[in-house]
Coordinates of C-alpha atoms in Angstrom, one line a residue:
M1 CA -118.3 -103.0 50.6
D2 CA -117.4 -105.8 53.0
S3 CA -118.2 -109.2 51.7
A4 CA -120.2 -110.0 54.9
T5 CA -122.6 -107.2 54.3
P6 CA -124.8 -108.9 51.6
R7 CA -124.9 -112.1 53.6
S8 CA -126.0 -110.2 56.7
A9 CA -128.6 -108.3 54.7
T10 CA -129.9 -111.6 53.3
H11 CA -130.1 -113.0 56.8
D12 CA -132.1 -110.1 58.0
R13 CA -134.6 -110.3 55.1
W14 CA -135.1 -114.0 54.8
T15 CA -137.9 -115.8 56.6
D16 CA -139.0 -119.4 56.0
P17 CA -142.2 -119.2 54.0
K18 CA -143.1 -122.8 55.0
K19 CA -142.5 -122.4 58.7
R20 CA -146.2 -122.6 59.8
L21 CA -147.0 -125.0 57.0
W22 CA -145.1 -127.8 58.7
L23 CA -147.9 -128.1 61.2
Y24 CA -150.2 -129.3 58.4
G25 CA -148.3 -132.6 58.6
L26 CA -150.1 -133.2 61.9
V27 CA -153.3 -133.8 59.9
V28 CA -152.0 -137.4 59.4
P29 CA -151.9 -138.4 63.1
L30 CA -155.2 -136.5 63.6
S31 CA -156.8 -138.5 60.9
P32 CA -158.4 -141.2 63.2
F33 CA -160.3 -138.4 65.0
I34 CA -161.2 -136.7 61.7
A35 CA -162.5 -140.1 60.5
Y36 CA -164.8 -140.4 63.4
F37 CA -166.4 -137.0 62.8
L38 CA -166.8 -137.5 59.1
V39 CA -168.5 -140.9 59.7
E40 CA -170.6 -139.4 62.5
Y41 CA -171.9 -136.5 60.4
L42 CA -171.8 -137.9 56.8
H43 CA -172.8 -141.5 57.7
L44 CA -170.4 -143.0 55.2
G45 CA -168.2 -145.8 56.4
V46 CA -165.6 -145.1 53.7
F47 CA -164.4 -142.2 55.8
W48 CA -162.9 -144.6 58.4
A49 CA -160.1 -144.7 55.8
T50 CA -159.5 -141.0 56.1
G51 CA -155.8 -141.4 56.7
A52 CA -155.4 -143.3 53.5
L53 CA -157.7 -140.8 51.7
V54 CA -155.5 -137.9 52.8
I55 CA -152.4 -139.6 51.4
A56 CA -154.0 -141.2 48.3
V57 CA -156.4 -138.3 47.3
V58 CA -155.9 -135.0 49.1
C59 CA -152.1 -134.9 49.0
P60 CA -151.8 -135.8 45.2
L61 CA -154.5 -133.2 44.4
V62 CA -152.6 -130.5 46.2
D63 CA -149.3 -131.6 44.7
A64 CA -150.9 -131.5 41.2
F65 CA -152.2 -127.9 41.5
A66 CA -149.5 -126.3 43.7
R67 CA -146.3 -124.9 42.2
L68 CA -143.2 -126.9 42.7
D69 CA -141.0 -125.7 45.5
T70 CA -137.4 -125.5 44.3
S71 CA -136.4 -122.7 46.7
N72 CA -133.5 -123.2 49.2
P73 CA -132.6 -121.3 52.3
P74 CA -129.6 -119.0 51.8
E75 CA -126.4 -120.3 53.3
S76 CA -126.2 -117.4 55.7
V77 CA -129.3 -118.6 57.6
M78 CA -128.5 -122.3 57.7
R79 CA -127.1 -122.4 61.2
T80 CA -129.9 -120.3 62.7
L81 CA -132.5 -122.3 60.9
E82 CA -130.9 -125.6 62.0
N83 CA -131.0 -124.5 65.6
D84 CA -134.6 -123.2 65.6
R85 CA -136.3 -125.5 68.1
Y86 CA -139.8 -124.8 66.6
Y87 CA -139.0 -127.4 63.8
R88 CA -138.0 -130.0 66.4
Y89 CA -141.3 -129.5 68.2
C90 CA -143.2 -130.1 65.0
T91 CA -141.7 -133.7 64.9
Y92 CA -142.0 -134.2 68.7
L93 CA -145.7 -133.3 68.6
Y94 CA -146.3 -136.1 66.0
L95 CA -145.7 -138.8 68.6
P96 CA -148.3 -138.0 71.3
L97 CA -150.9 -137.5 68.5
Q98 CA -149.8 -140.7 66.9
Y99 CA -150.4 -142.7 70.0
A100 CA -153.6 -140.9 70.9
G101 CA -154.9 -141.8 67.4
L102 CA -153.8 -145.4 67.8
A103 CA -155.7 -145.7 71.2
F104 CA -158.7 -144.0 69.7
G105 CA -158.7 -146.3 66.7
C106 CA -158.6 -149.3 69.0
W107 CA -161.6 -147.9 70.9
M108 CA -163.4 -147.4 67.6
W109 CA -162.8 -151.1 66.7
V110 CA -164.5 -152.3 69.9
S111 CA -167.2 -149.6 70.4
Q112 CA -168.5 -148.9 66.9
P113 CA -170.9 -151.1 64.8
M114 CA -168.3 -151.7 62.1
G115 CA -168.3 -154.3 59.4
G116 CA -165.2 -156.0 58.3
A117 CA -164.6 -153.5 55.5
E118 CA -164.9 -150.6 57.9
R119 CA -162.5 -152.2 60.4
F120 CA -160.0 -152.6 57.6
A121 CA -160.5 -149.0 56.6
M122 CA -159.7 -147.9 60.1
A123 CA -156.6 -150.2 60.0
A124 CA -155.6 -148.4 56.8
T125 CA -155.9 -145.1 58.5
L126 CA -153.8 -146.3 61.4
G127 CA -151.3 -147.9 59.0
I128 CA -150.8 -144.5 57.3
V129 CA -150.3 -142.9 60.7
G130 CA -147.8 -145.6 61.6
G131 CA -146.0 -145.4 58.2
V132 CA -145.6 -141.6 58.4
G133 CA -144.5 -142.3 62.0
I134 CA -141.7 -144.4 60.7
N135 CA -140.7 -141.3 58.6
A136 CA -140.8 -139.2 61.8
A137 CA -138.6 -141.8 63.4
H138 CA -136.3 -141.5 60.4
E139 CA -135.9 -137.8 61.0
L140 CA -135.4 -138.2 64.7
G141 CA -133.1 -141.2 64.5
H142 CA -130.5 -139.4 62.5
K143 CA -129.9 -136.9 65.2
R144 CA -127.2 -137.1 67.9
T145 CA -129.4 -136.1 70.9
T146 CA -130.4 -138.9 73.2
I147 CA -134.0 -137.6 73.5
E148 CA -134.5 -137.7 69.7
R149 CA -133.0 -141.2 69.4
R150 CA -135.3 -142.5 72.1
L151 CA -138.3 -140.8 70.5
A152 CA -137.4 -142.5 67.2
K153 CA -137.7 -145.9 68.8
I154 CA -141.1 -144.9 70.3
A155 CA -142.3 -143.8 66.9
L156 CA -141.3 -147.1 65.5
A157 CA -143.1 -149.2 68.1
Q158 CA -146.6 -148.9 66.5
S159 CA -145.4 -150.7 63.4
F160 CA -143.1 -153.2 65.2
Y161 CA -140.3 -152.0 62.9
G162 CA -137.6 -151.2 65.5
H163 CA -134.7 -152.7 63.6
F164 CA -135.1 -149.8 61.0
Y165 CA -133.4 -147.6 63.6
V166 CA -130.2 -149.7 63.3
E167 CA -130.3 -150.7 59.6
H168 CA -131.2 -147.4 58.1
N169 CA -128.4 -145.5 59.8
R170 CA -125.6 -148.0 59.7
G171 CA -126.5 -150.1 56.6
H172 CA -128.6 -148.2 54.1
H173 CA -126.6 -145.0 54.3
A174 CA -123.4 -146.9 53.8
R175 CA -124.6 -149.1 50.9
V176 CA -127.2 -147.0 49.2
A177 CA -127.4 -147.2 45.4
T178 CA -125.4 -150.5 45.3
P179 CA -126.5 -154.1 44.6
E180 CA -125.6 -154.9 48.3
D181 CA -128.2 -152.6 49.7
P182 CA -131.6 -154.4 50.4
A183 CA -133.4 -151.1 50.5
T184 CA -132.2 -150.0 47.0
A185 CA -134.6 -151.1 44.3
R186 CA -133.3 -152.4 41.0
M187 CA -134.5 -151.7 37.5
G188 CA -136.9 -154.5 36.5
E189 CA -137.6 -155.4 40.1
S190 CA -141.3 -154.9 41.0
Y191 CA -142.4 -153.4 44.3
W192 CA -143.9 -156.8 45.2
R193 CA -140.5 -158.5 44.7
F194 CA -138.6 -155.7 46.4
L195 CA -140.9 -155.7 49.5
P196 CA -139.8 -159.1 51.0
R197 CA -136.2 -158.5 49.9
S198 CA -136.0 -155.2 51.7
V199 CA -138.0 -156.3 54.8
F200 CA -136.0 -159.5 55.5
G201 CA -132.7 -158.2 54.0
S202 CA -132.8 -155.2 56.2
L203 CA -133.7 -157.3 59.3
R204 CA -130.7 -159.6 58.7
S205 CA -128.5 -156.6 58.1
A206 CA -129.6 -154.9 61.2
I207 CA -128.9 -158.0 63.3
R208 CA -125.5 -158.3 61.8
Y209 CA -124.6 -154.7 62.5
E210 CA -125.9 -154.7 66.0
K211 CA -124.3 -158.0 66.8
G212 CA -120.9 -156.7 65.6
R213 CA -121.3 -153.5 67.6
L214 CA -122.1 -155.3 70.8
E215 CA -119.3 -157.8 70.3
R216 CA -116.8 -154.9 70.0
R217 CA -118.2 -153.6 73.3
G218 CA -117.9 -157.1 74.9
T219 CA -121.7 -157.2 75.4
S220 CA -124.1 -160.1 74.6
F221 CA -126.5 -159.7 71.7
W222 CA -129.3 -160.7 74.1
N223 CA -128.7 -157.8 76.5
V224 CA -132.0 -156.0 76.0
R225 CA -130.8 -152.9 77.7
H226 CA -127.9 -152.3 75.3
N227 CA -129.3 -154.0 72.1
D228 CA -131.0 -151.2 70.0
I229 CA -133.0 -153.8 68.1
L230 CA -134.3 -155.8 71.1
N231 CA -135.2 -152.8 73.2
A232 CA -137.0 -151.2 70.3
W233 CA -139.0 -154.5 69.8
A234 CA -139.6 -154.6 73.6
L235 CA -141.4 -151.3 73.3
S236 CA -143.7 -152.8 70.6
V237 CA -144.4 -155.8 72.8
V238 CA -145.3 -153.6 75.7
L239 CA -147.5 -151.4 73.5
Y240 CA -149.4 -154.2 72.0
A241 CA -149.8 -156.0 75.3
V242 CA -151.3 -152.8 76.9
L243 CA -153.6 -152.2 74.0
I244 CA -154.9 -155.8 74.1
A245 CA -155.2 -155.7 77.9
V246 CA -157.3 -152.5 77.6
F247 CA -159.4 -153.2 74.5
G248 CA -159.5 -157.0 74.3
W249 CA -158.1 -159.7 72.0
S250 CA -160.5 -158.7 69.2
I251 CA -158.1 -155.9 68.2
A252 CA -155.1 -158.1 67.8
P253 CA -155.6 -159.0 64.1
W254 CA -156.2 -155.4 63.2
L255 CA -153.0 -154.3 65.0
V256 CA -151.2 -156.7 62.8
V257 CA -153.0 -155.3 59.7
Q258 CA -152.2 -151.7 60.5
A259 CA -148.5 -152.6 61.2
V260 CA -148.2 -154.4 57.8
M261 CA -149.7 -151.4 56.0
A262 CA -147.3 -149.1 57.8
I263 CA -144.4 -151.2 56.7
M264 CA -145.7 -151.4 53.1
F265 CA -146.0 -147.6 53.1
L266 CA -142.4 -147.1 54.3
E267 CA -141.1 -149.7 51.9
G268 CA -143.0 -148.0 49.1
A269 CA -140.9 -144.9 49.8
N270 CA -137.8 -147.0 49.9
Y271 CA -138.6 -148.5 46.6
L272 CA -138.8 -145.2 44.7
E273 CA -136.0 -143.3 46.4
H274 CA -133.1 -145.0 44.6
Y275 CA -134.8 -147.1 41.9
G276 CA -132.2 -148.3 39.5
L277 CA -129.6 -145.9 40.6
L278 CA -126.0 -147.1 40.9
R279 CA -122.7 -145.8 42.4
K280 CA -119.6 -146.5 40.4
K281 CA -117.0 -148.9 41.7
R282 CA -113.4 -147.6 42.2
P283 CA -110.4 -149.7 41.1
D284 CA -109.9 -151.0 44.6
G285 CA -113.5 -152.4 44.6
S286 CA -115.0 -149.8 46.9
Y287 CA -117.8 -147.5 45.8
E288 CA -117.6 -143.8 45.0
R289 CA -119.0 -141.5 47.7
V290 CA -122.8 -140.8 47.6
Q291 CA -123.6 -137.9 45.3
P292 CA -126.9 -136.1 44.5
Q293 CA -127.4 -138.3 41.4
H294 CA -127.8 -141.4 43.5
S295 CA -131.3 -140.4 44.9
W296 CA -134.5 -139.5 43.1
N297 CA -135.9 -136.2 44.3
S298 CA -139.2 -134.5 44.2
N299 CA -140.2 -130.8 45.0
H300 CA -143.9 -131.4 45.3
V301 CA -145.1 -129.3 48.2
C302 CA -147.8 -131.3 50.0
S303 CA -145.8 -134.6 50.0
N304 CA -142.8 -132.8 51.4
L305 CA -144.8 -131.1 54.2
F306 CA -146.3 -134.4 55.3
L307 CA -143.0 -136.3 55.1
Y308 CA -140.6 -133.7 56.6
N309 CA -138.8 -133.0 53.3
L310 CA -138.0 -136.7 52.8
Q311 CA -138.3 -136.0 49.1
R312 CA -135.2 -133.8 49.1
H313 CA -133.4 -137.1 49.4
S314 CA -130.1 -136.3 47.7
D315 CA -129.2 -133.6 50.3
H316 CA -130.3 -136.0 53.0
H317 CA -127.9 -138.7 51.9
A318 CA -125.1 -136.1 51.4
N319 CA -125.8 -134.6 54.9
P320 CA -127.7 -137.2 57.0
L321 CA -127.4 -135.1 60.2
R322 CA -129.0 -132.1 58.6
R323 CA -132.5 -131.3 59.9
Y324 CA -135.4 -131.4 57.5
Q325 CA -136.0 -127.7 57.4
T326 CA -132.6 -127.1 55.9
L327 CA -132.6 -129.8 53.3
R328 CA -132.0 -128.3 49.8
S329 CA -133.4 -129.0 46.4
M330 CA -130.7 -130.3 44.1
P331 CA -131.5 -129.8 40.4
Q332 CA -128.6 -132.0 39.4
A333 CA -130.3 -135.0 41.0
P334 CA -132.8 -137.1 38.9
Q335 CA -136.3 -135.7 39.5
L336 CA -139.5 -137.8 40.1
P337 CA -142.5 -136.9 37.9
A338 CA -144.8 -136.7 41.0
G339 CA -144.7 -136.7 44.8
Y340 CA -144.3 -139.8 46.9
A341 CA -148.0 -140.0 47.6
V342 CA -148.7 -140.7 43.9
L343 CA -145.7 -142.8 43.2
I344 CA -146.1 -145.2 46.1
I345 CA -149.5 -146.0 44.7
L346 CA -148.1 -146.3 41.2
A347 CA -145.5 -148.7 42.4
L348 CA -148.3 -151.2 43.4
F349 CA -148.9 -151.6 39.6
P350 CA -145.6 -152.7 38.1
P351 CA -146.5 -152.2 34.4
L352 CA -147.5 -148.6 35.0
W353 CA -144.4 -148.1 37.2
R354 CA -142.1 -149.3 34.5
R355 CA -143.8 -147.3 31.8
I356 CA -143.4 -144.1 33.8
M357 CA -140.0 -144.6 35.5
D358 CA -137.9 -146.8 33.2
P359 CA -137.6 -144.1 30.5
R360 CA -136.6 -141.5 33.1
L361 CA -134.0 -143.9 34.5
L362 CA -132.5 -144.6 31.1
E363 CA -132.4 -140.9 30.2
H364 CA -130.6 -140.2 33.5
Y365 CA -127.8 -142.6 32.5
G366 CA -127.8 -141.6 28.8
H367 CA -129.3 -145.0 27.9
D368 CA -126.1 -146.7 29.0
V369 CA -127.6 -149.8 30.8
S370 CA -124.2 -150.8 32.1
R371 CA -124.4 -147.9 34.6
I372 CA -127.8 -149.0 35.9
N373 CA -128.5 -151.1 39.0
I374 CA -130.5 -153.9 37.2
E375 CA -132.3 -156.9 38.8
P376 CA -129.9 -159.8 38.0
E377 CA -132.7 -162.0 36.6
K378 CA -133.8 -159.2 34.2
R379 CA -130.3 -158.0 33.1
T380 CA -130.3 -160.0 29.8
A381 CA -133.8 -158.9 28.9
V382 CA -133.0 -155.3 29.7
Q383 CA -129.8 -155.3 27.7
A384 CA -131.6 -157.0 24.8
R385 CA -134.4 -154.4 24.8
Y386 CA -132.5 -151.2 25.4
G387 CA -129.0 -152.1 24.1
N388 CA -125.9 -150.3 25.4
R389 CA -124.5 -147.1 24.2
S390 CA -121.4 -147.1 26.4

């Protein structure tokens, strides 16, 4: 039998069992509208936080009871699956719903008899929408098409995090799992210490990369048209100005709150994706190429559906241009004990985080602490506590 026969047969039989399920991710940008109906009919202000409740309660419950999804598409269908535009439309559709929800949330702030706690709850919902929007921008920004790169900047405008477009692609992917990467968390580094290091370190890095790119092209850094940071920030300025002009200055503080919460959500994902992982240095001082063991992975279904397979992070770093529907589960990569929804919350409580994750990190490296990316100020304490079996 010709060797192509089984592959062809597999291609004919295989269908993506999750194809329609990707639409469930649109529950997140729809959450401001869902919040309104829940409050209207149940008369409980807590439901203004529906977006946060979906991520913090519903998603973890589904992940806990659903079977782990370790299945991968067969190689014979990869090209066809990659070119199926349905999956692109699932991400494209996030953006109009994201901005409809943002405008609706602003209207709720000025039209509903909310107390301070309820306004904060709505900001939490919009923050989750914006945070997952950064993830949608992450998916779009890795692609080569002009439309997707522009959509990535639009998705980032709500959170005022446009520099992510530059830093993630040019900085993080080059320096991931090294001490030089501000978006790689170190063992012993709490989320609260990582957060400012990642936010401001990534900003400095993005400016440096963009300044260098523009200098090579003979263009001024202050050229808004060509500067990918400045024109992304300009979108945020225009967006906020329009919203304030329409709904009034009273929404301005809450726009800031929702943006901060979106950034915290995104940085929570950054914190756990490479926690403590370290690439080896070659004799010439360069780092080994990125491999599956340099990213934590999770096969929890609901979190992956909401985050466009972001949890299949090893394959993403090995193949950054690969679309989310073709990302593979890699069993050789270190595995997270839960989905991102649970672990981002866990990261807010450093003692619990260390109790859960540090033993897994040590096991991954055979308890050889010399192979771990450790917070410099904690290195002596970690070595004293865990020793070194190298």
